[in-house]
Coordinates of C-alpha atoms and ligand atoms in Angstrom, one line a residue:
X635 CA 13.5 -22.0 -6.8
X636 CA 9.7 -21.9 -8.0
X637 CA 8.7 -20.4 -11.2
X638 CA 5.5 -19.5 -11.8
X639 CA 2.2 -20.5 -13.9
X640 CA 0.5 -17.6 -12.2
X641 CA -2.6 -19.0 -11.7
X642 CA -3.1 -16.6 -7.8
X643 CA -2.7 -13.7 -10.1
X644 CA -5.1 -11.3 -11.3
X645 CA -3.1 -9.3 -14.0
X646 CA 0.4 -8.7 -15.2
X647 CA 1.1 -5.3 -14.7
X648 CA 4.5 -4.7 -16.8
X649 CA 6.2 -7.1 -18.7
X650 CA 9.8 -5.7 -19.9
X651 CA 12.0 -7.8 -21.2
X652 CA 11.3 -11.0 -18.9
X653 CA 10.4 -8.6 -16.1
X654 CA 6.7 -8.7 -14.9
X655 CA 4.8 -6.6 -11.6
X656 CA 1.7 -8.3 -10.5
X657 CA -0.3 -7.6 -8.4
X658 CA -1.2 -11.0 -6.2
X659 CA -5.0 -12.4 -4.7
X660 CA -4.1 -12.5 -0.5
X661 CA -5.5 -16.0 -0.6
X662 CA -3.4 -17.4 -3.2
X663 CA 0.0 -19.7 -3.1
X664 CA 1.8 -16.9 -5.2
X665 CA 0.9 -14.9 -2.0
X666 CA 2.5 -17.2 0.2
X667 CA 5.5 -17.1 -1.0
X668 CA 5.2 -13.4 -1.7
X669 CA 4.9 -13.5 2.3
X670 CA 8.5 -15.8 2.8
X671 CA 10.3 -13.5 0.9
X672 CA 9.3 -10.2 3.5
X673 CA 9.5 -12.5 6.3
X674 CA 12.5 -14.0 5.7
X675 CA 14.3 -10.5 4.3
X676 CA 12.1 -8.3 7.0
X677 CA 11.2 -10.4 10.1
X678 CA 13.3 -12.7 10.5
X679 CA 16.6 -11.6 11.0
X680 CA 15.4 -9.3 13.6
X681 CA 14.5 -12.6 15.4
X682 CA 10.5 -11.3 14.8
X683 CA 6.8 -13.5 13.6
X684 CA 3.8 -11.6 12.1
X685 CA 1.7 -10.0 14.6
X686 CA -2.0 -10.3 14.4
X687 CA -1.9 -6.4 13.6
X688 CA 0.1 -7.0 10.4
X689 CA -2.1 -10.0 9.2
X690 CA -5.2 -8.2 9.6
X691 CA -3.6 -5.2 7.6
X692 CA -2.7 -7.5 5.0
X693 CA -6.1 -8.5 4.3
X694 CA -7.0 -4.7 3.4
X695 CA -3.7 -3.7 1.2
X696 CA -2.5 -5.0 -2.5
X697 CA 0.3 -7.3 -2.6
X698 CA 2.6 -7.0 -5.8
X699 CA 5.6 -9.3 -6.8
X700 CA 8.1 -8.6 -9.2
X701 CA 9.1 -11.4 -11.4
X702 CA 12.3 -11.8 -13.1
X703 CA 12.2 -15.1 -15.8
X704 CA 9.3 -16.1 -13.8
X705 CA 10.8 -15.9 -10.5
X706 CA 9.7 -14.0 -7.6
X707 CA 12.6 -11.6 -6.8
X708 CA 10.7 -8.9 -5.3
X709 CA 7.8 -7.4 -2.9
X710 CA 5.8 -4.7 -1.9
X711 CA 2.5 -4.1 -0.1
X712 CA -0.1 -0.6 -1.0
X713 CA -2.3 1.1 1.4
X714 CA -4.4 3.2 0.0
X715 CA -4.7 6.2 2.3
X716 CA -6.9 8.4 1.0
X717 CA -7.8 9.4 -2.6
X718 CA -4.3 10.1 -4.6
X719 CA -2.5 9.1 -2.1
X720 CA -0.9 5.4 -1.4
X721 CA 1.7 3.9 1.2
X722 CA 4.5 1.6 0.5
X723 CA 5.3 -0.6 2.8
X724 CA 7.0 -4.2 3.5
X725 CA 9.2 -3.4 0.6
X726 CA 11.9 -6.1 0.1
X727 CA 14.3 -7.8 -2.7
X728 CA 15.2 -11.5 -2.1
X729 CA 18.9 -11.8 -0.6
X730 CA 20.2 -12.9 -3.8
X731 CA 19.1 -10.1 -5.8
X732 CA 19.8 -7.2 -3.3
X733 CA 22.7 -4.6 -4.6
X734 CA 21.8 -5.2 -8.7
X735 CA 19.6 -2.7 -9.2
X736 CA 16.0 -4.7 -8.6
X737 CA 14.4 -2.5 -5.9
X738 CA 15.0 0.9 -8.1
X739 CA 13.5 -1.6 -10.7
X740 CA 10.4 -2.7 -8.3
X741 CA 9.8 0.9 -7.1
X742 CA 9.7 2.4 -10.6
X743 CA 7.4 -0.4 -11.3
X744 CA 4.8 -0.2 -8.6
X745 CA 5.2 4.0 -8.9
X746 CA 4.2 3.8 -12.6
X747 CA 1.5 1.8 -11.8
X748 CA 0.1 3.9 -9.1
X749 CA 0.3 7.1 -11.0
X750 CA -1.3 5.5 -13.8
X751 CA -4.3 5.2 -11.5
X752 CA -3.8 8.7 -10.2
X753 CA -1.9 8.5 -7.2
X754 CA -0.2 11.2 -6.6
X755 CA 1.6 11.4 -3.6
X756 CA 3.6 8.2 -1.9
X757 CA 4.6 7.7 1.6
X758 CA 6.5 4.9 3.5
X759 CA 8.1 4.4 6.5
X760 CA 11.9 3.8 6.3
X761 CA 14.5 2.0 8.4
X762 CA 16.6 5.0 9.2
X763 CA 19.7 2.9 7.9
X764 CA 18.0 1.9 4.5
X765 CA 16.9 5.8 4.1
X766 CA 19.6 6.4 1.4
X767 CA 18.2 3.7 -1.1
X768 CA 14.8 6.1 -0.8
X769 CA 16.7 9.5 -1.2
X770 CA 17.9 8.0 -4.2
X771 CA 14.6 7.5 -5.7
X772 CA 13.7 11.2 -4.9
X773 CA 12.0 11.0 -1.2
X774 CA 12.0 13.3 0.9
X775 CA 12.3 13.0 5.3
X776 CA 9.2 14.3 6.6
X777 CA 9.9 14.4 11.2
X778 CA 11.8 13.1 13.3
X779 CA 13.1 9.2 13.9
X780 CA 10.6 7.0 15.6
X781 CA 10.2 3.7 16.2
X782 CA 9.2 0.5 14.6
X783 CA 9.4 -3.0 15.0
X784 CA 12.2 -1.7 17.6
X785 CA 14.4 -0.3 14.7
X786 CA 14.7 4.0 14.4
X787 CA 12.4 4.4 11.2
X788 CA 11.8 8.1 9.4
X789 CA 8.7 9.3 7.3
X790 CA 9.6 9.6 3.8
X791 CA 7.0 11.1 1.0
X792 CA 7.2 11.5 -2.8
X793 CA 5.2 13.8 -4.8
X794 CA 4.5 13.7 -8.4
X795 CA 4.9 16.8 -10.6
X796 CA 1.8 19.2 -9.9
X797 CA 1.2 18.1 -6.3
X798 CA 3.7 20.1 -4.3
X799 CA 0.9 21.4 -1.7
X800 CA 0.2 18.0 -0.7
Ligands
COA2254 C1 16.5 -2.0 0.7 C2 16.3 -2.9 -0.6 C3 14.8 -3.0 -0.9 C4 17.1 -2.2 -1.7 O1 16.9 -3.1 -2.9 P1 18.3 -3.5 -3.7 O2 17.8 -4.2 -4.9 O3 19.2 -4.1 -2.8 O4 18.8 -2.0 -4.1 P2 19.4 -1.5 -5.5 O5 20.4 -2.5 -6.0 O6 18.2 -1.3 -6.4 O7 20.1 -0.2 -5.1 C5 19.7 1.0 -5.6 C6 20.5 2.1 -4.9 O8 20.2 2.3 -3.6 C7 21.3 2.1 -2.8 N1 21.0 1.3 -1.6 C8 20.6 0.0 -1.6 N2 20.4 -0.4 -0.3 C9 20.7 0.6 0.5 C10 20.8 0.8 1.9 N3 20.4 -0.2 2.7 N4 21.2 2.0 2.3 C11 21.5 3.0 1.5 N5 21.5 2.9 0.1 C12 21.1 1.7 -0.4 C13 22.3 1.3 -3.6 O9 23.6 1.6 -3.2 C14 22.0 1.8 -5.0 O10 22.7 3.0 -5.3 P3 23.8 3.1 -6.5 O11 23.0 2.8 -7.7 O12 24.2 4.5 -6.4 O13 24.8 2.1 -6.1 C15 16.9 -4.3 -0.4 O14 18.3 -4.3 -0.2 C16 16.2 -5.1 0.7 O15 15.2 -5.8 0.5 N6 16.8 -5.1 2.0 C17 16.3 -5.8 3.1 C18 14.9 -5.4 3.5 C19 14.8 -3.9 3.8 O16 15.6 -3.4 4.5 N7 13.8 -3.3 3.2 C20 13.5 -1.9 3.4 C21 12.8 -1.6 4.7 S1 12.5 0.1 4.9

């Protein structure tokens, strides 16, 4: 398991008790592996590579890691989507860690961060079967299933206190 010096990082973002979100440069090693994690907890056990669609989004989103000791234990890409409002996506926690509590941690994490710059309203689409870790954390189905990647996926949107119309 690497541990980090952070030198592909631009800033720590939250540093709690040996917990850290950063936000990670797209060209960097920390990147990379940032990249494994998803693929291996996103792609490939549906037996799927990256398309060329999904590497070219990358290069426009915001890549954040969360960092337990030093150790990369969680991801999650941010599209901006218009002013105040931002979309999760890609959001994973490394095999070992899944079931202890560190993707409510990484999702309070990269939602305090994002209000703190005045977003306001979050969206993501959800694997249908994974919806109940997002209705725990307050989001809400918008439509009907569709589909993604092959798998039944559902809109799900959060908004912040004094954004109801939105
Ligand atoms: C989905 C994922 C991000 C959740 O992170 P996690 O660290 O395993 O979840 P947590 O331990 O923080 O769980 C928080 C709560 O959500 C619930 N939960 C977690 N995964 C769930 C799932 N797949 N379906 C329904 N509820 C789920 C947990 O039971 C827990 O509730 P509890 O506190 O009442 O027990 C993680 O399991 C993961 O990366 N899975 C593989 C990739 C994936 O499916 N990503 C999401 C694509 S939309």
């Amino acid at each position: 398991m690497r541990t980090h010096s952070f030198a592909g990082m631009d800033r720590i973002l939250t540093d709690i008790e040996g917990w850290e979100l950063r936000e990670v440069f797209s060209e960097s090693l920390e990147y990379q592996e940032l990249l494994r994690l998803r693929f291996n907890e996103l792609r490939k056990p549906l037996g799927l590579e990256w398309t060329e669609a999904e590497g070219e989004a990358d290069k426009l989103d915001r890549h954040f890691g969360l960092y337990h000791e030093k150790v990369l234990v969680g991801s999650v890409v941010v599209a901006t989507l218009k002013s105040g409002f931002a979309k999760l996506r890609q959001i994973a926690v490394a095999r070992p860690q899944q079931g202890r509590g560190v993707g409510i941690r990484l999702m309070a994490a990269i939602e305090n961060l994002l209000a703190r710059e005045g977003v306001q309203r979050f969206e993501l689409n959800a694997r249908v079967d994974v919806a109940g870790f997002y209705d725990s954390l307050n989001y809400h189905r918008k439509g009907g299933v569709f589909e993604e990647i092959g798998l039944p996926h559902v809109k799900m949107i959060k908004l912040l206190r004094g954004n109801e119309s939105a």
